[in-house]
Coordinates of C-alpha atoms and ligand atoms in Angstrom, one line a residue:
M1 CA 82.9 47.6 -63.9
I2 CA 82.6 51.1 -65.2
R3 CA 83.2 53.9 -62.8
L4 CA 80.7 56.8 -63.0
I5 CA 81.7 60.4 -62.4
Q6 CA 78.9 63.0 -62.5
L7 CA 79.8 66.7 -62.8
E8 CA 77.8 69.9 -62.8
T9 CA 80.1 71.6 -65.2
C10 CA 83.5 71.1 -66.9
E11 CA 85.3 72.3 -70.0
S12 CA 85.0 69.1 -71.9
T13 CA 84.1 65.6 -70.7
N14 CA 86.7 64.2 -73.0
D15 CA 89.5 66.1 -71.1
E16 CA 88.0 64.9 -67.8
A17 CA 87.8 61.3 -68.9
W18 CA 91.5 61.2 -69.8
K19 CA 92.4 61.9 -66.2
H20 CA 90.8 58.6 -65.0
L21 CA 92.6 56.1 -67.2
P22 CA 93.6 53.3 -66.8
E23 CA 90.3 52.8 -64.9
T24 CA 87.3 52.4 -67.3
T25 CA 85.3 55.6 -66.5
L26 CA 82.2 57.3 -67.7
V27 CA 82.2 61.1 -67.1
V28 CA 78.8 62.8 -67.4
T29 CA 78.2 66.5 -67.1
K30 CA 75.3 68.9 -67.1
R31 CA 77.2 71.8 -68.7
Q32 CA 80.3 72.0 -70.9
T33 CA 82.1 75.3 -71.4
R34 CA 84.5 74.1 -74.2
G35 CA 82.8 71.1 -75.7
R36 CA 84.5 70.1 -78.9
G37 CA 83.3 68.2 -82.0
R38 CA 85.0 66.5 -84.8
Q39 CA 87.2 68.4 -87.3
G40 CA 87.9 71.2 -84.9
R41 CA 84.3 72.3 -84.5
S42 CA 82.9 73.3 -81.2
W43 CA 79.9 71.5 -79.6
S44 CA 76.9 73.3 -78.2
D45 CA 76.2 72.5 -74.6
D46 CA 72.5 73.1 -74.2
E47 CA 71.4 72.0 -70.7
G48 CA 69.3 68.9 -70.6
N49 CA 71.2 67.3 -73.5
I50 CA 73.6 64.4 -73.0
M51 CA 77.3 65.2 -72.8
A52 CA 79.5 62.3 -71.7
S53 CA 82.8 60.5 -72.3
L54 CA 83.9 57.0 -71.8
A55 CA 87.6 56.3 -71.1
I56 CA 88.8 52.9 -71.9
T57 CA 92.1 51.0 -71.8
P58 CA 91.8 49.2 -75.1
P59 CA 92.3 45.4 -75.4
E60 CA 96.0 44.5 -76.0
N61 CA 95.4 43.1 -79.4
L62 CA 92.9 45.6 -80.8
G63 CA 95.2 46.3 -83.7
D64 CA 93.4 47.5 -86.8
G65 CA 90.1 47.2 -84.9
L66 CA 90.9 50.7 -83.7
M67 CA 89.6 52.0 -87.0
W68 CA 86.2 50.5 -86.2
V69 CA 85.9 52.1 -82.7
P70 CA 84.2 55.3 -84.0
I71 CA 81.8 53.2 -85.9
A72 CA 81.1 51.0 -82.9
A73 CA 80.5 54.1 -80.7
G74 CA 77.9 55.4 -83.1
V75 CA 76.2 52.0 -83.6
S76 CA 76.1 51.6 -79.8
A77 CA 74.3 55.0 -79.4
A78 CA 71.7 54.1 -82.1
E79 CA 71.2 50.7 -80.4
A80 CA 70.7 52.4 -77.0
I81 CA 68.1 54.8 -78.5
E82 CA 66.3 52.0 -80.3
L83 CA 66.2 49.7 -77.2
L84 CA 64.9 52.3 -74.8
S85 CA 62.4 53.7 -77.3
L86 CA 60.9 50.3 -78.0
K87 CA 60.9 49.5 -74.3
A88 CA 58.9 52.8 -73.7
A89 CA 56.5 52.1 -76.6
P90 CA 56.9 48.8 -78.6
S91 CA 55.3 50.5 -81.6
A92 CA 57.5 53.7 -81.5
A93 CA 58.2 54.9 -85.0
L94 CA 61.9 55.0 -85.4
D95 CA 62.1 55.3 -89.2
G96 CA 63.9 58.7 -88.9
L97 CA 66.7 57.3 -86.7
R98 CA 69.8 56.7 -88.6
L99 CA 73.6 56.9 -88.7
K100 CA 75.5 59.1 -91.1
W101 CA 79.0 57.8 -91.8
P102 CA 81.0 57.4 -89.7
N103 CA 78.9 58.0 -86.6
D104 CA 76.6 61.1 -86.7
L105 CA 73.3 60.4 -85.1
M106 CA 70.6 61.7 -87.3
W107 CA 66.9 62.0 -87.4
E108 CA 66.3 61.9 -91.2
G109 CA 68.4 64.8 -92.5
S110 CA 68.9 66.5 -89.2
K111 CA 71.8 66.0 -86.8
M112 CA 70.8 64.8 -83.4
G113 CA 74.1 63.8 -81.9
G114 CA 77.8 63.0 -82.6
I115 CA 80.8 61.1 -81.3
L116 CA 84.3 62.3 -80.8
C117 CA 86.9 59.5 -80.4
E118 CA 90.4 60.3 -79.3
S119 CA 93.3 57.8 -78.8
R120 CA 96.7 58.0 -77.3
F121 CA 99.7 55.8 -78.0
S122 CA 102.7 54.7 -76.0
G123 CA 105.2 53.9 -78.8
D124 CA 103.2 52.0 -81.4
K125 CA 100.8 50.6 -78.8
I126 CA 97.4 52.2 -78.1
S127 CA 97.4 53.1 -74.4
G128 CA 93.9 54.7 -74.1
I129 CA 90.8 55.7 -75.9
V130 CA 88.2 58.3 -74.9
I131 CA 84.9 58.3 -76.7
G132 CA 82.8 61.4 -76.2
I133 CA 79.1 61.5 -77.0
G134 CA 76.9 64.5 -77.4
L135 CA 73.2 63.8 -77.9
N136 CA 70.4 66.4 -78.2
L137 CA 67.8 65.1 -75.9
K138 CA 65.7 68.1 -75.1
T139 CA 67.0 70.9 -77.3
A140 CA 68.3 71.1 -80.8
P141 CA 70.8 73.9 -81.0
Q142 CA 70.2 76.5 -83.8
L143 CA 73.2 76.1 -86.2
S144 CA 73.6 78.2 -89.4
D145 CA 75.2 75.4 -91.4
M146 CA 73.1 72.3 -90.5
A147 CA 69.7 71.2 -89.6
T148 CA 69.4 69.8 -86.1
A149 CA 66.9 67.6 -84.1
A150 CA 66.3 66.6 -80.5
L151 CA 65.4 63.0 -79.6
F152 CA 62.6 63.9 -77.2
E153 CA 60.8 65.9 -79.9
K154 CA 60.9 62.9 -82.2
V155 CA 60.1 60.0 -79.8
D156 CA 57.3 61.1 -77.5
A157 CA 57.3 57.8 -75.6
L158 CA 60.7 58.6 -74.2
T159 CA 59.5 61.9 -72.6
Q160 CA 56.8 60.0 -70.8
S161 CA 58.9 57.1 -69.7
K162 CA 59.3 56.5 -66.0
D163 CA 62.8 55.4 -66.6
D164 CA 65.8 57.7 -66.0
V165 CA 66.2 58.0 -69.8
R166 CA 69.4 59.9 -69.7
G167 CA 71.1 57.4 -67.3
R168 CA 69.7 54.4 -69.1
L169 CA 70.8 55.6 -72.5
L170 CA 74.3 56.1 -71.3
G171 CA 74.4 52.8 -69.4
V172 CA 73.2 50.8 -72.5
W173 CA 75.6 52.9 -74.7
A174 CA 78.6 52.1 -72.6
D175 CA 77.7 48.4 -72.3
R176 CA 77.3 48.2 -76.1
V177 CA 80.7 49.9 -76.7
E178 CA 82.3 47.3 -74.4
Y179 CA 80.5 44.5 -76.3
W180 CA 81.7 45.8 -79.7
L181 CA 85.3 46.3 -78.4
A182 CA 85.3 42.6 -77.4
E183 CA 84.1 41.7 -80.9
L184 CA 86.9 43.8 -82.4
E185 CA 89.4 42.2 -80.1
A186 CA 88.2 38.8 -81.5
K187 CA 88.7 40.3 -85.0
R188 CA 85.0 40.0 -85.8
V189 CA 83.7 43.0 -87.8
E190 CA 81.0 41.5 -89.9
Q191 CA 78.2 41.9 -87.3
L192 CA 79.3 45.5 -86.6
R193 CA 79.3 46.3 -90.4
K194 CA 75.8 44.8 -90.8
T195 CA 74.5 46.7 -87.7
W196 CA 76.0 50.0 -89.0
L197 CA 74.3 49.3 -92.4
R198 CA 71.0 48.6 -90.7
F199 CA 71.1 52.0 -89.0
A200 CA 72.6 53.8 -92.0
K201 CA 69.5 53.0 -94.1
L202 CA 71.5 53.7 -97.3
E203 CA 68.6 52.6 -99.5
K204 CA 66.6 55.6 -98.1
F205 CA 69.5 58.0 -97.5
P206 CA 72.2 57.2 -100.0
E207 CA 73.4 60.7 -100.7
F208 CA 76.7 61.7 -99.1
R209 CA 78.5 65.0 -99.7
V210 CA 82.2 65.7 -99.4
H211 CA 84.4 68.7 -100.1
D212 CA 87.3 68.3 -102.5
R213 CA 90.7 70.1 -102.1
N214 CA 89.3 73.1 -103.9
G215 CA 86.3 73.4 -101.6
N216 CA 83.9 72.1 -104.2
T217 CA 81.0 69.9 -102.9
L218 CA 80.9 66.4 -104.4
K219 CA 77.8 64.3 -104.2
L220 CA 78.4 60.6 -103.7
R221 CA 76.2 57.6 -103.3
A222 CA 77.1 55.7 -100.2
L223 CA 77.2 52.0 -100.8
D224 CA 78.9 50.1 -97.9
L225 CA 81.8 50.0 -95.5
D226 CA 85.0 48.2 -96.4
S227 CA 87.1 46.0 -94.1
S228 CA 88.7 49.0 -92.5
G229 CA 85.5 50.9 -91.8
R230 CA 86.1 53.3 -94.8
L231 CA 83.0 54.4 -96.7
K232 CA 82.6 52.8 -100.1
A233 CA 80.7 55.2 -102.4
E234 CA 79.9 55.8 -106.0
G235 CA 80.9 59.1 -107.5
T236 CA 80.2 60.7 -110.9
G237 CA 80.6 58.3 -113.8
S238 CA 80.0 55.3 -111.5
K239 CA 83.5 55.7 -110.1
I240 CA 84.0 53.8 -106.8
V241 CA 85.8 55.7 -104.1
Y242 CA 86.8 54.8 -100.6
L243 CA 86.7 57.6 -97.9
D244 CA 88.9 57.5 -94.9
Q245 CA 87.2 58.5 -91.7
P246 CA 87.6 62.2 -91.0
G247 CA 89.5 63.1 -87.8
Ligands
BTN1 C1 80.7 65.7 -83.6 O1 81.3 66.7 -84.0 O2 79.7 65.3 -84.2 C2 81.1 65.1 -82.3 C3 80.5 65.8 -81.1 C4 81.0 65.3 -79.8 C5 80.5 66.1 -78.6 C6 80.7 65.4 -77.3 S1 79.9 66.2 -76.0 C7 80.8 65.3 -74.8 C8 82.2 65.1 -75.3 N1 83.0 66.2 -74.8 C9 83.4 67.0 -75.8 O3 84.1 68.0 -75.7 N2 83.0 66.5 -77.0 C10 82.2 65.3 -76.8

């Protein structure tokens, strides 16, 4: 059972979600005044978009599976979008939908959503995980440094759906996160890796850019995920590199 808390406004749903552990809780808000993204970035809070966080007490023996949780959260979001879009219109064109490592939700080259995972430890044991999701449903924020997209502009059928798309997307997302956590608890990562690869569409979108210590941009060719959820990629001179997930 997932408890649902619906807010009009808050600073960050991730902060709100932490308050409810150990009960599994989904916090949803209409507005966020201090939404945060990965790597210390802020997250725009355009009204009408999805801003939510799921607080979970992780399975006792999650162990190294923790590294896969951010991947699982992104895969779950892509699965929820796919499921509801195909339900609304079985012929919906979803070619543009993809995941960029580790868990950015993209429409072709434009960012449509993102995931912020936080974990807390008690000694060396994980005591809680909060997974925040921001998904541009109606509006794509104007950002100077990246192209953005909104789901409703890309999948018409969703705007015409009689379903409560926002509620259903979050419900399916949270259910899929729980499913993948159970898989990780059982030490099964192969299906998750394959599902991530299906959404990453690396054959069509192989290019991945990283900054080195000197601030130079390096172009890599993304190939796969390794057993720890790191990105396996090919650099210049066919050199194979493994990238740790950014914080
Ligand atoms: C990213 O940088 O791509 C991750 C963005 C995560 C944003 C969501 S919005 C709901 C939740 N609350 C936050 O403060 N951040 C996440």
